[in-house]
N, CA, C and O atoms as a MOPAC input file, in Angstrom:
PM7 MOZYME 1SCF
protein

 N      6.37800 1    55.05400 1   -72.21800 1
 C      7.66000 1    54.99100 1   -70.97400 1
 C      8.59400 1    54.02000 1   -72.39200 1
 O      9.05000 1    53.01500 1   -71.84500 1
 N      9.02200 1    54.01800 1   -74.07300 1
 C      9.59400 1    54.37600 1   -74.31500 1
 C     11.37600 1    55.93100 1   -74.07600 1
 O     12.56500 1    56.01000 1   -73.76700 1
 N     10.48800 1    56.53400 1   -74.40900 1
 C     11.25800 1    57.92900 1   -73.85600 1
 C     11.94200 1    57.64400 1   -72.03100 1
 O     12.90500 1    58.31500 1   -71.66100 1
 N     11.39100 1    56.76600 1   -71.22900 1
 C     11.96700 1    56.79300 1   -69.73400 1
 C     12.52500 1    55.16900 1   -70.32400 1
 O     12.94800 1    54.34900 1   -69.51000 1
 N     12.48300 1    54.97800 1   -71.23600 1
 C     14.12000 1    53.43100 1   -71.18600 1
 C     15.16600 1    54.40200 1   -72.52700 1
 O     15.80900 1    53.80100 1   -73.38800 1
 N     15.13800 1    55.39300 1   -72.45900 1
 C     15.91400 1    56.02400 1   -73.56500 1
 C     17.28000 1    56.62300 1   -72.10700 1
 O     18.48700 1    56.56300 1   -71.87600 1
 N     15.88200 1    57.20900 1   -71.44900 1
 C     16.69200 1    58.44800 1   -70.44800 1
 C     17.02000 1    57.71300 1   -69.42600 1
 O     17.13800 1    58.39500 1   -68.40800 1
 N     17.28200 1    56.23900 1   -69.22900 1
 C     18.06000 1    55.68000 1   -68.47700 1
 C     19.02900 1    54.60300 1   -69.13900 1
 O     19.89100 1    54.14800 1   -68.38700 1
 N     19.00100 1    54.15500 1   -70.40000 1
 C     20.55600 1    54.07700 1   -71.83300 1
 C     20.90400 1    55.40400 1   -72.12600 1
 O     21.63300 1    55.52200 1   -73.11100 1
 N     20.53100 1    56.60900 1   -71.44700 1
 C     21.59000 1    57.94400 1   -71.84900 1
 C     22.32500 1    57.66000 1   -70.66200 1
 O     23.53600 1    57.45500 1   -70.75100 1
 N     21.60100 1    57.61300 1   -69.29700 1
 C     21.96600 1    57.72000 1   -68.15100 1
 C     23.26000 1    56.81100 1   -67.83300 1
 O     24.35900 1    56.91300 1   -67.28800 1
 N     22.46700 1    55.86600 1   -68.50000 1
 C     24.06300 1    54.80300 1   -68.48900 1
 C     25.35100 1    54.78700 1   -68.81200 1
 O     26.41100 1    54.36200 1   -68.35100 1
 N     24.84900 1    55.53600 1   -69.99500 1
 C     26.44100 1    55.72600 1   -70.42100 1
 C     26.64800 1    56.92600 1   -70.31400 1
 O     27.42000 1    57.02800 1   -71.26800 1
 N     26.54000 1    58.46100 1   -69.70300 1
 C     26.63900 1    59.03800 1   -68.38700 1
 C     27.27900 1    58.57800 1   -67.19800 1
 O     28.31100 1    59.18600 1   -66.91400 1
 N     26.91300 1    57.61400 1   -66.39300 1
 C     27.51400 1    56.41600 1   -65.70700 1
 C     28.83600 1    56.19500 1   -65.96200 1
 O     29.75500 1    56.55900 1   -65.22900 1
 N     28.95100 1    55.56100 1   -67.06600 1
 C     30.19200 1    55.27200 1   -67.06600 1
 C     31.75300 1    56.50800 1   -67.81900 1
 O     32.97400 1    56.66100 1   -67.79800 1
 N     30.56000 1    57.02700 1   -68.33900 1
 C     31.73200 1    58.34400 1   -68.45700 1
 C     32.22000 1    58.99400 1   -67.23300 1
 O     33.33900 1    59.50600 1   -67.18900 1
 N     31.12800 1    58.98400 1   -65.89800 1
 C     31.34700 1    59.56100 1   -64.97400 1
 C     32.80800 1    58.71900 1   -64.00500 1
 O     33.82100 1    59.07500 1   -63.40300 1
 N     31.98900 1    57.26300 1   -64.40500 1
 C     33.19000 1    56.28600 1   -63.82300 1
 C     34.25500 1    56.51500 1   -63.96100 1
 O     35.09700 1    56.60900 1   -63.06800 1
 N     34.43800 1    56.67200 1   -65.32900 1
 C     36.35600 1    56.87800 1   -66.33100 1
 C     36.78700 1    58.10300 1   -65.52500 1
 O     37.82700 1    58.22900 1   -64.87900 1
 N     35.35800 1    59.36700 1   -65.75200 1
 C     36.60400 1    60.18000 1   -65.84000 1
 C     36.48600 1    61.19300 1   -63.95300 1
 O     36.87500 1    62.35200 1   -63.81300 1
 N     36.07100 1    60.61100 1   -63.17700 1
 C     35.70000 1    61.36100 1   -62.53800 1
 C     35.96500 1    60.69700 1   -61.24800 1
 O     35.05700 1    60.06200 1   -60.71100 1
 N     37.68500 1    60.83100 1   -60.44400 1
 C     38.24400 1    60.08800 1   -59.37800 1
 C     37.33200 1    60.42600 1   -58.44000 1
 O     36.97700 1    61.57500 1   -58.17300 1
 N     36.77500 1    58.95300 1   -57.70500 1
 C     35.97300 1    59.13700 1   -55.95100 1
 C     34.54600 1    58.17700 1   -56.32800 1
 O     33.73900 1    57.62400 1   -55.58100 1
 N     34.64100 1    58.25800 1   -57.90400 1
 C     33.37900 1    57.82100 1   -58.03100 1
 C     33.29400 1    56.14500 1   -59.00200 1
 O     33.37400 1    56.05400 1   -60.22800 1
 N     33.11400 1    54.96900 1   -58.01000 1
 C     33.19500 1    54.14100 1   -59.57300 1
 C     31.75100 1    53.27900 1   -59.59100 1
 O     30.78300 1    53.39000 1   -58.83800 1
 N     31.89500 1    52.68400 1   -60.34600 1
 C     30.62000 1    51.71100 1   -60.51100 1
 C     31.37700 1    49.94200 1   -61.03800 1
 O     31.96100 1    49.62600 1   -62.07400 1
 N     31.06800 1    49.22600 1   -59.96200 1
 C     31.46600 1    47.35000 1   -60.15700 1
 C     30.79800 1    46.84100 1   -61.32100 1
 O     29.61000 1    46.57200 1   -61.14400 1
 N     31.09600 1    46.71400 1   -62.05000 1
 C     30.39600 1    45.60600 1   -62.54900 1
 C     30.55200 1    44.33800 1   -62.56000 1
 O     31.58000 1    43.79200 1   -62.15900 1
 N     28.85800 1    43.31700 1   -63.33900 1
 C     29.26800 1    42.56300 1   -62.80200 1
 C     29.19100 1    41.46000 1   -64.23800 1
 O     28.19900 1    41.06000 1   -64.84600 1
 N     30.36700 1    41.23400 1   -64.42100 1
 C     30.54300 1    41.10700 1   -65.46200 1
 C     29.92600 1    38.97300 1   -65.90600 1
 O     30.39200 1    38.33900 1   -66.85300 1
 N     28.95900 1    38.45700 1   -64.98500 1
 C     28.18200 1    37.27900 1   -64.77300 1
 C     27.01900 1    37.50800 1   -64.63600 1
 O     26.16700 1    36.71700 1   -64.23200 1
 N     26.83800 1    38.86800 1   -65.03300 1
 C     25.29600 1    38.58300 1   -65.05500 1
 C     24.76800 1    38.23700 1   -66.73900 1
 O     25.45200 1    37.75900 1   -67.64400 1
 N     23.08900 1    38.73200 1   -66.78000 1
 C     22.64200 1    38.35000 1   -68.28600 1
 C     23.83600 1    39.34500 1   -69.13700 1
 O     24.68100 1    38.83000 1   -69.86900 1
 N     23.70700 1    41.36400 1   -68.81900 1
 C     23.75900 1    41.62400 1   -69.75700 1
 C     25.86200 1    42.39600 1   -69.12200 1
 O     26.57700 1    43.37400 1   -69.34000 1
 N     25.88300 1    41.63500 1   -68.64900 1
 C     27.29600 1    42.20500 1   -68.09400 1
 C     27.12400 1    43.12900 1   -67.77500 1
 O     26.00800 1    43.59000 1   -67.53600 1
 N     28.75500 1    44.01900 1   -67.61000 1
 C     29.10700 1    45.41500 1   -67.17500 1
 C     27.78600 1    46.48000 1   -67.64400 1
 O     27.06900 1    47.20400 1   -66.95300 1
 N     27.81300 1    46.26700 1   -68.88900 1
 C     26.27400 1    46.56500 1   -69.51800 1
 C     24.74100 1    47.05900 1   -68.80300 1
 O     23.92200 1    47.97500 1   -68.87200 1
 N     24.98600 1    45.77900 1   -68.08700 1
 C     24.19400 1    45.23000 1   -67.53100 1
 C     24.02000 1    46.35000 1   -65.93500 1
 O     22.89200 1    46.69200 1   -65.58000 1
 N     24.94500 1    46.67700 1   -65.34900 1
 C     25.37200 1    47.15200 1   -63.98600 1
 C     25.17900 1    48.25500 1   -64.66100 1
 O     24.03700 1    48.59600 1   -64.35200 1
 N     25.67700 1    49.14500 1   -65.51800 1
 C     25.45000 1    50.93900 1   -65.80600 1
 C     23.77200 1    50.89300 1   -66.08600 1
 O     23.11700 1    51.93200 1   -66.01200 1
 N     23.19300 1    49.69900 1   -66.38800 1
 C     21.82400 1    50.15500 1   -66.76200 1
 C     20.61400 1    50.58300 1   -65.29300 1
 O     19.74900 1    51.43300 1   -65.08600 1
 N     21.39400 1    49.07200 1   -64.32400 1
 C     20.77800 1    48.74400 1   -62.79800 1
 C     21.15400 1    50.39800 1   -62.62300 1
 O     20.31900 1    51.29700 1   -62.52300 1
 N     22.24200 1    50.51600 1   -62.61600 1
 C     22.09200 1    51.48400 1   -61.61000 1
 C     21.67800 1    53.04700 1   -62.54400 1
 O     21.12100 1    53.72900 1   -61.68300 1
 N     21.69100 1    53.49600 1   -63.25800 1
 C     21.45400 1    54.63000 1   -64.32800 1
 C     19.43600 1    54.18700 1   -64.16800 1
 O     18.44100 1    54.90800 1   -64.24000 1
 N     19.54900 1    53.25200 1   -64.02200 1
 C     17.61500 1    53.24900 1   -63.42600 1
 C     17.03100 1    53.23500 1   -62.33900 1
 O     15.84000 1    53.34700 1   -62.04800 1
 N     18.66900 1    52.97500 1   -61.26400 1
 C     18.08300 1    53.60900 1   -60.14600 1
 C     18.38900 1    55.30800 1   -59.87200 1
 O     17.88400 1    55.86500 1   -58.89800 1
 N     18.94900 1    55.77800 1   -60.49200 1
 C     19.67400 1    57.17700 1   -60.59200 1
 C     18.06300 1    57.73100 1   -61.18900 1
 O     17.45800 1    58.70900 1   -60.75000 1
 N     17.79800 1    57.20700 1   -61.81800 1
 C     16.45500 1    58.02400 1   -62.59800 1
 C     15.08800 1    57.97000 1   -61.88800 1
 O     14.36800 1    58.96700 1   -61.83700 1
 N     14.64800 1    56.47100 1   -61.19300 1
 C     14.05000 1    56.58600 1   -59.99000 1
 C     13.94100 1    57.47400 1   -59.39800 1
 O     12.83200 1    57.99400 1   -59.52100 1
 N     14.89100 1    58.16700 1   -58.46900 1
 C     15.48200 1    58.49500 1   -57.18700 1
 C     15.09800 1    59.87800 1   -57.21900 1
 O     14.57700 1    60.43900 1   -56.25400 1
 N     15.41100 1    60.57800 1   -58.59800 1
 C     15.10400 1    61.53500 1   -59.74700 1
 C     14.19900 1    62.17900 1   -59.71100 1
 O     14.10800 1    63.36600 1   -59.40100 1
 N     12.93200 1    61.00100 1   -60.22800 1
 C     11.29900 1    60.87700 1   -60.05600 1
 C     10.69300 1    60.73500 1   -58.84300 1
 O      9.47200 1    60.85600 1   -58.73600 1
 N     11.20200 1    60.56000 1   -58.17600 1
 C     10.46600 1    60.42500 1   -56.92700 1
 C     11.54100 1    61.32700 1   -55.69400 1
 O     10.87500 1    62.35500 1   -55.57400 1
 N     12.75600 1    61.50900 1   -54.76800 1
 C     13.50500 1    61.85800 1   -54.16100 1
 C     13.33000 1    63.43000 1   -54.37100 1
 O     12.75600 1    64.21000 1   -53.61200 1
 N     13.94800 1    63.70300 1   -55.55600 1
 C     14.44800 1    65.21000 1   -56.26800 1
 C     13.27900 1    65.94800 1   -55.86700 1
 O     13.43100 1    66.63900 1   -54.85900 1
 N     11.94700 1    65.96600 1   -56.51800 1
 C     11.08400 1    66.59300 1   -56.27700 1
 C     10.92300 1    67.23600 1   -55.13600 1
 O     10.91500 1    68.46500 1   -55.06600 1
 N     10.67700 1    65.87900 1   -53.41100 1
 C     10.40400 1    65.95100 1   -52.41800 1
 C     11.81200 1    67.37500 1   -51.80200 1
 O     11.69800 1    68.59200 1   -51.65800 1
 N     12.52600 1    66.80700 1   -51.67800 1
 C     13.74300 1    67.61600 1   -51.54500 1
 C     14.06200 1    68.57700 1   -52.41600 1
 O     15.04500 1    69.18300 1   -51.99000 1
 N     13.66800 1    69.01800 1   -53.48700 1
 C     13.67200 1    70.75100 1   -54.01100 1
 C     12.80700 1    71.83000 1   -53.00000 1
 O     13.07200 1    72.92100 1   -52.49700 1
 N     11.28000 1    70.64600 1   -52.98200 1
 C     10.14600 1    71.46600 1   -52.32900 1
 C     10.66900 1    71.64200 1   -51.08200 1
 O      9.96100 1    72.47700 1   -50.51900 1
 N     11.63900 1    71.24200 1   -50.29100 1
 C     11.71700 1    71.11700 1   -48.36800 1
 C     12.94200 1    71.60100 1   -48.76600 1
 O     13.66800 1    71.13900 1   -47.88600 1
 N     13.70800 1    72.27600 1   -49.56700 1
 C     14.31700 1    73.11000 1   -50.16400 1
 C     14.82200 1    74.29600 1   -50.41600 1
 O     15.95100 1    74.75500 1   -50.23900 1
 N     13.31500 1    74.98700 1   -51.09300 1
 C     13.36300 1    75.70100 1   -50.75800 1
 C     13.65300 1    77.13700 1   -50.97800 1
 O     13.82800 1    77.76400 1   -52.02300 1
 N     13.66300 1    77.53900 1   -49.62000 1
 C     14.64600 1    78.47700 1   -48.72700 1
 C     16.11800 1    78.46600 1   -49.51400 1
 O     16.96100 1    79.17800 1   -50.06000 1
 N     15.84300 1    77.39300 1   -49.22200 1
 C     18.09800 1    77.71400 1   -49.45600 1
 C     18.25000 1    78.15300 1   -51.02000 1
 O     18.98800 1    79.08700 1   -51.33400 1
 N     17.51800 1    77.43200 1   -51.95300 1
 C     17.48700 1    77.95700 1   -53.31600 1
 C     17.77400 1    78.93600 1   -53.46100 1
 O     18.76300 1    79.41200 1   -54.01800 1
 N     16.40700 1    79.66400 1   -52.66200 1
 C     16.18500 1    81.16700 1   -53.08700 1
 C     17.55000 1    81.87400 1   -52.54000 1
 O     18.33700 1    82.61900 1   -53.12300 1
 N     17.54200 1    81.37000 1   -51.21400 1
 C     19.01000 1    81.71900 1   -51.09100 1
 C     20.53200 1    81.76700 1   -51.54600 1
 O     21.45300 1    82.42200 1   -51.05900 1
 N     20.53100 1    81.21000 1   -52.22500 1
 C     21.71300 1    80.88400 1   -52.67800 1
 C     21.10400 1    81.11100 1   -54.50200 1
 O     22.07200 1    81.06800 1   -55.26100 1
 N     20.34700 1    81.23300 1   -54.92000 1
 C     20.18300 1    81.90000 1   -56.33400 1
 C     19.83200 1    80.37900 1   -56.85900 1
 O     19.32400 1    80.52200 1   -57.97200 1
 N     19.87600 1    79.35100 1   -56.60800 1
 C     19.53300 1    77.82000 1   -57.47200 1
 C     21.18700 1    77.81700 1   -57.45100 1
 O     21.48700 1    77.10500 1   -58.40900 1
 N     22.00700 1    78.12600 1   -57.02300 1
 C     23.29000 1    77.20600 1   -56.54500 1
 C     23.13000 1    75.71100 1   -56.03200 1
 O     23.63100 1    74.62000 1   -56.30400 1
 N     21.89600 1    76.35900 1   -54.89300 1
 C     21.86700 1    74.97900 1   -54.35700 1
 C     21.43300 1    73.34700 1   -54.35500 1
 O     21.51400 1    72.38900 1   -53.58600 1
 N     20.94300 1    73.62700 1   -55.64400 1
 C     20.64600 1    72.98900 1   -57.83200 1
 C     21.86200 1    71.71000 1   -57.29400 1
 O     21.39900 1    70.57800 1   -57.15300 1
 N     23.17100 1    71.89100 1   -57.04700 1
 C     24.55900 1    71.58900 1   -57.30500 1
 C     24.46500 1    70.64200 1   -55.76900 1
 O     25.10800 1    69.59400 1   -55.72500 1
 N     23.78800 1    70.99600 1   -54.76900 1
 C     24.43300 1    69.99000 1   -53.32300 1
 C     23.43500 1    68.65400 1   -53.51800 1
 O     23.70900 1    67.50600 1   -53.17000 1
 N     21.78700 1    69.27000 1   -54.38800 1
 C     20.84100 1    68.26400 1   -54.49200 1
 C     20.62400 1    67.46000 1   -55.41000 1
 O     19.68000 1    66.67600 1   -55.31300 1
 N     21.57600 1    67.46900 1   -56.68600 1
 C     22.16200 1    66.74500 1   -57.47900 1
 C     23.24300 1    65.62400 1   -57.05900 1
 O     23.31400 1    64.48500 1   -57.52300 1
 N     24.15700 1    66.27000 1   -55.96900 1
 C     25.06100 1    65.39700 1   -54.97600 1
 C     24.83600 1    64.91900 1   -54.54500 1
 O     25.54600 1    63.94500 1   -54.29600 1
 N     23.12900 1    65.13700 1   -53.76300 1
 C     22.99000 1    64.35300 1   -52.70200 1
 C     22.15700 1    63.12300 1   -53.52500 1
 O     22.21100 1    62.01500 1   -52.99200 1
 N     21.19600 1    63.27700 1   -55.10600 1
 C     20.71200 1    62.35200 1   -55.33100 1
 C     21.74600 1    61.51400 1   -56.20100 1
 O     21.29600 1    60.87500 1   -57.15100 1
 N     22.96000 1    61.48600 1   -55.95600 1
 C     23.49100 1    60.46100 1   -56.13400 1
 C     24.60700 1    59.61900 1   -55.37700 1
 O     25.02700 1    58.48800 1   -55.62000 1
 N     24.85900 1    60.27700 1   -54.65700 1
 C     25.16700 1    59.91400 1   -52.92000 1
 C     23.55200 1    58.73000 1   -52.50200 1
 O     23.79500 1    57.63900 1   -51.98600 1
 N     22.03100 1    59.12900 1   -52.79700 1
 C     21.17900 1    58.72300 1   -52.11100 1
 C     21.10300 1    57.44700 1   -53.39900 1
 O     20.64800 1    56.39000 1   -52.96200 1
 N     21.43500 1    57.42400 1   -54.70400 1
 C     21.92100 1    56.63400 1   -55.63600 1
 C     22.49900 1    55.47600 1   -54.70300 1
 O     21.88900 1    54.54100 1   -54.18400 1
 N     24.08600 1    55.86600 1   -54.62800 1
 C     25.01900 1    54.58900 1   -53.77800 1
 C     24.18700 1    54.57000 1   -52.95600 1
 O     23.66700 1    53.48000 1   -53.19500 1
 N     23.39400 1    55.18500 1   -51.73100 1
 C     23.15300 1    54.20400 1   -50.92300 1
 C     22.06300 1    53.04800 1   -51.27000 1
 O     21.69200 1    52.14100 1   -50.52500 1
 N     21.70900 1    53.28600 1   -52.41600 1
 C     20.24300 1    51.93800 1   -52.67600 1
 C     21.11000 1    51.26600 1   -52.96900 1
 O     21.33000 1    50.44800 1   -52.07600 1
 N     22.31100 1    51.09200 1   -54.50700 1
 C     23.39700 1    50.00500 1   -54.66200 1
 C     24.26900 1    49.76600 1   -54.21900 1
 O     25.11000 1    50.58900 1   -53.85700 1
 N     24.36000 1    48.36600 1   -54.08900 1
 C     26.19200 1    48.01300 1   -54.05400 1
 C     27.26500 1    48.75400 1   -54.97400 1
 O     28.19400 1    49.43700 1   -54.54200 1
 N     26.93800 1    48.46700 1   -56.51000 1
 C     27.29700 1    48.15200 1   -57.55800 1
 C     28.16400 1    49.97000 1   -57.77600 1
 O     28.75500 1    50.07600 1   -58.85100 1
 N     28.20100 1    50.83600 1   -57.14100 1
 C     28.46500 1    52.42300 1   -56.72100 1
 C     28.46400 1    52.57400 1   -55.76600 1
 O     27.66400 1    52.45700 1   -54.83800 1
 N     29.89700 1    53.01500 1   -55.97300 1
 C     30.69700 1    53.99600 1   -54.70500 1
 C     30.72800 1    55.30800 1   -55.40500 1
 O     30.75400 1    55.61700 1   -56.59700 1
 N     30.71400 1    56.27600 1   -53.80900 1
 C     31.28900 1    57.51000 1   -53.71400 1
 C     32.53100 1    58.05200 1   -52.59600 1
 O     32.58000 1    58.36600 1   -51.40700 1
 N     33.16100 1    57.98600 1   -53.36800 1
 C     33.83900 1    58.72700 1   -51.75900 1
 C     33.43600 1    59.57900 1   -51.20800 1
 O     32.79700 1    59.45300 1   -50.16400 1
 N     33.77200 1    60.98400 1   -51.91600 1
 C     33.30800 1    62.04500 1   -50.82700 1
 C     32.51500 1    63.07200 1   -51.61200 1
 O     32.09700 1    62.98100 1   -52.76600 1
 N     32.40700 1    63.96600 1   -50.83600 1
 C     30.76100 1    65.61900 1   -51.74900 1
 C     32.22000 1    65.61100 1   -52.54600 1
 O     32.81100 1    64.55500 1   -52.32000 1
 N     32.56100 1    66.02700 1   -52.95100 1
 C     33.50100 1    66.21400 1   -54.49100 1
 C     33.50200 1    65.72700 1   -55.26900 1
 O     33.60600 1    66.34000 1   -56.33200 1
 N     33.42500 1    64.77500 1   -55.26600 1
 C     33.27100 1    63.79500 1   -56.42300 1
 C     31.56800 1    63.60800 1   -56.82700 1
 O     31.01200 1    63.65800 1   -57.92400 1
 N     30.91600 1    63.33000 1   -55.18000 1
 C     29.55400 1    63.73300 1   -56.17300 1
 C     29.07000 1    64.52400 1   -56.33700 1
 O     28.00800 1    64.35800 1   -56.93600 1
 N     29.41400 1    65.82400 1   -55.98800 1
 C     29.74600 1    67.13100 1   -57.01700 1
 C     29.97000 1    66.93600 1   -58.27700 1
 O     28.98200 1    66.79900 1   -58.99900 1
 N     31.03100 1    66.88500 1   -58.74900 1
 C     31.31800 1    66.75500 1   -60.08200 1
 C     30.39800 1    65.39500 1   -60.94000 1
 O     30.07300 1    65.23000 1   -62.11600 1
 N     30.26700 1    64.84800 1   -60.09000 1
 C     29.03400 1    63.63000 1   -60.70400 1
 C     27.85700 1    64.13800 1   -60.69800 1
 O     27.07000 1    63.90200 1   -61.61500 1
 N     27.59700 1    64.79100 1   -59.83000 1
 C     26.08500 1    65.06400 1   -59.57300 1
 C     25.82900 1    66.33900 1   -61.10300 1
 O     24.80400 1    66.33800 1   -61.78400 1
 N     26.90200 1    67.20200 1   -61.30900 1
 C     26.24300 1    68.29700 1   -61.89600 1
 C     26.89000 1    67.29300 1   -63.61600 1
 O     26.50200 1    67.86100 1   -64.63700 1
 N     27.52400 1    66.33300 1   -63.80400 1
 C     27.49500 1    65.84700 1   -65.46700 1
 C     26.46100 1    65.09600 1   -65.22000 1
 O     25.81100 1    64.89000 1   -66.24500 1
 N     25.95800 1    64.50800 1   -64.11200 1
 C     24.66900 1    63.44500 1   -64.67100 1
 C     23.43200 1    64.43600 1   -64.89400 1
 O     22.49700 1    64.07300 1   -65.60800 1
 N     23.43300 1    65.50200 1   -64.37000 1
 C     22.46300 1    66.80500 1   -64.42000 1
 C     22.27700 1    67.16500 1   -65.99100 1
 O     21.25800 1    67.40400 1   -66.63900 1
 N     23.68300 1    67.11400 1   -66.36900 1
 C     24.02400 1    68.35900 1   -67.77700 1
 C     23.55800 1    67.49500 1   -68.70800 1
 O     22.91000 1    68.04800 1   -69.59700 1
 N     23.73900 1    65.65900 1   -68.85100 1
 C     23.01800 1    65.00600 1   -69.81300 1
 C     21.81300 1    64.39600 1   -69.74400 1
 O     21.29400 1    63.64700 1   -70.57200 1
 N     21.27100 1    64.88700 1   -68.36200 1
 C     20.28000 1    64.56700 1   -68.71600 1
 C     18.79100 1    66.28000 1   -68.65800 1
 O     17.57400 1    66.46600 1   -68.67800 1
 N     19.63600 1    66.77900 1   -68.60900 1
 C     18.97400 1    68.25500 1   -68.77900 1
 C     19.03500 1    68.06900 1   -70.32200 1
 O     17.97000 1    68.59300 1   -70.64700 1
 N     19.61400 1    67.65100 1   -71.46000 1
 C     20.30300 1    67.28200 1   -72.81800 1
 C     19.42800 1    67.13900 1   -73.14600 1
 O     18.73600 1    67.90200 1   -73.81900 1
 N     18.98800 1    65.15800 1   -72.41000 1
 C     18.52600 1    64.37800 1   -73.28600 1
 C     16.28400 1    65.06400 1   -72.79600 1
 O     15.26500 1    64.58600 1   -73.29500 1
 N     16.33500 1    65.70400 1   -72.20700 1
 C     15.02700 1    66.72500 1   -71.72200 1
 C     14.70100 1    67.61900 1   -72.62300 1
 O     13.55200 1    67.67100 1   -73.06100 1
 N     15.65700 1    68.44200 1   -73.02200 1
 C     15.75400 1    69.23000 1   -74.20700 1
 C     15.87300 1    68.48500 1   -75.87200 1
 O     15.87700 1    69.10000 1   -76.93800 1
 N     15.92200 1    67.67400 1   -75.75900 1
 C     16.11500 1    66.89400 1   -77.01400 1
 C     15.16600 1    66.24700 1   -77.19100 1
 O     14.46800 1    66.44800 1   -78.18500 1
 N     14.84300 1    65.21800 1   -76.21700 1
 C     13.23500 1    64.84700 1   -76.57200 1
 C     11.99800 1    64.98600 1   -75.56000 1
 O     11.21500 1    64.26300 1   -74.94600 1
 N     12.26000 1    66.21900 1   -75.73400 1
 C     10.88900 1    66.95900 1   -74.55400 1
 C     10.07300 1    67.13100 1   -76.30900 1
 O     10.38600 1    68.28900 1   -76.58600 1
 N      9.48300 1    66.74400 1   -77.18200 1
 C      9.64500 1    68.13000 1   -78.24400 1
 C      7.71600 1    67.82200 1   -78.04800 1
 O      7.38900 1    66.88300 1   -77.32100 1
 N      6.85000 1    68.47600 1   -78.58100 1
 C      5.58300 1    68.01200 1   -78.99700 1
 C      5.00000 1    67.27300 1   -79.62500 1
 O      3.77000 1    67.30200 1   -79.62900 1

């Protein structure tokens, strides 16, 4: 449980970076909330982590022929789809177009991969 909470915090920091540096992706912070704007990024990170845990394995299995055909490059599209699905589930995240989702999904997947490398020790 602690590992999942730390991953949500890492994803929240990644969302802050993505929202600041990728044009077309915006996180609308709620300053009146208990944790303020930080809470908004934690909320978006939590939704993204849950979407990745639930929907991504199913979509990966369904898109297996495309993954094999493109030698794994279709994972970039899956990451963009996960970001778009997260934007559909929350009103605090907006993704304007596919290219912004592609770049943002790549950055978020990279952060998630590095987190799993660092914290997945036996």
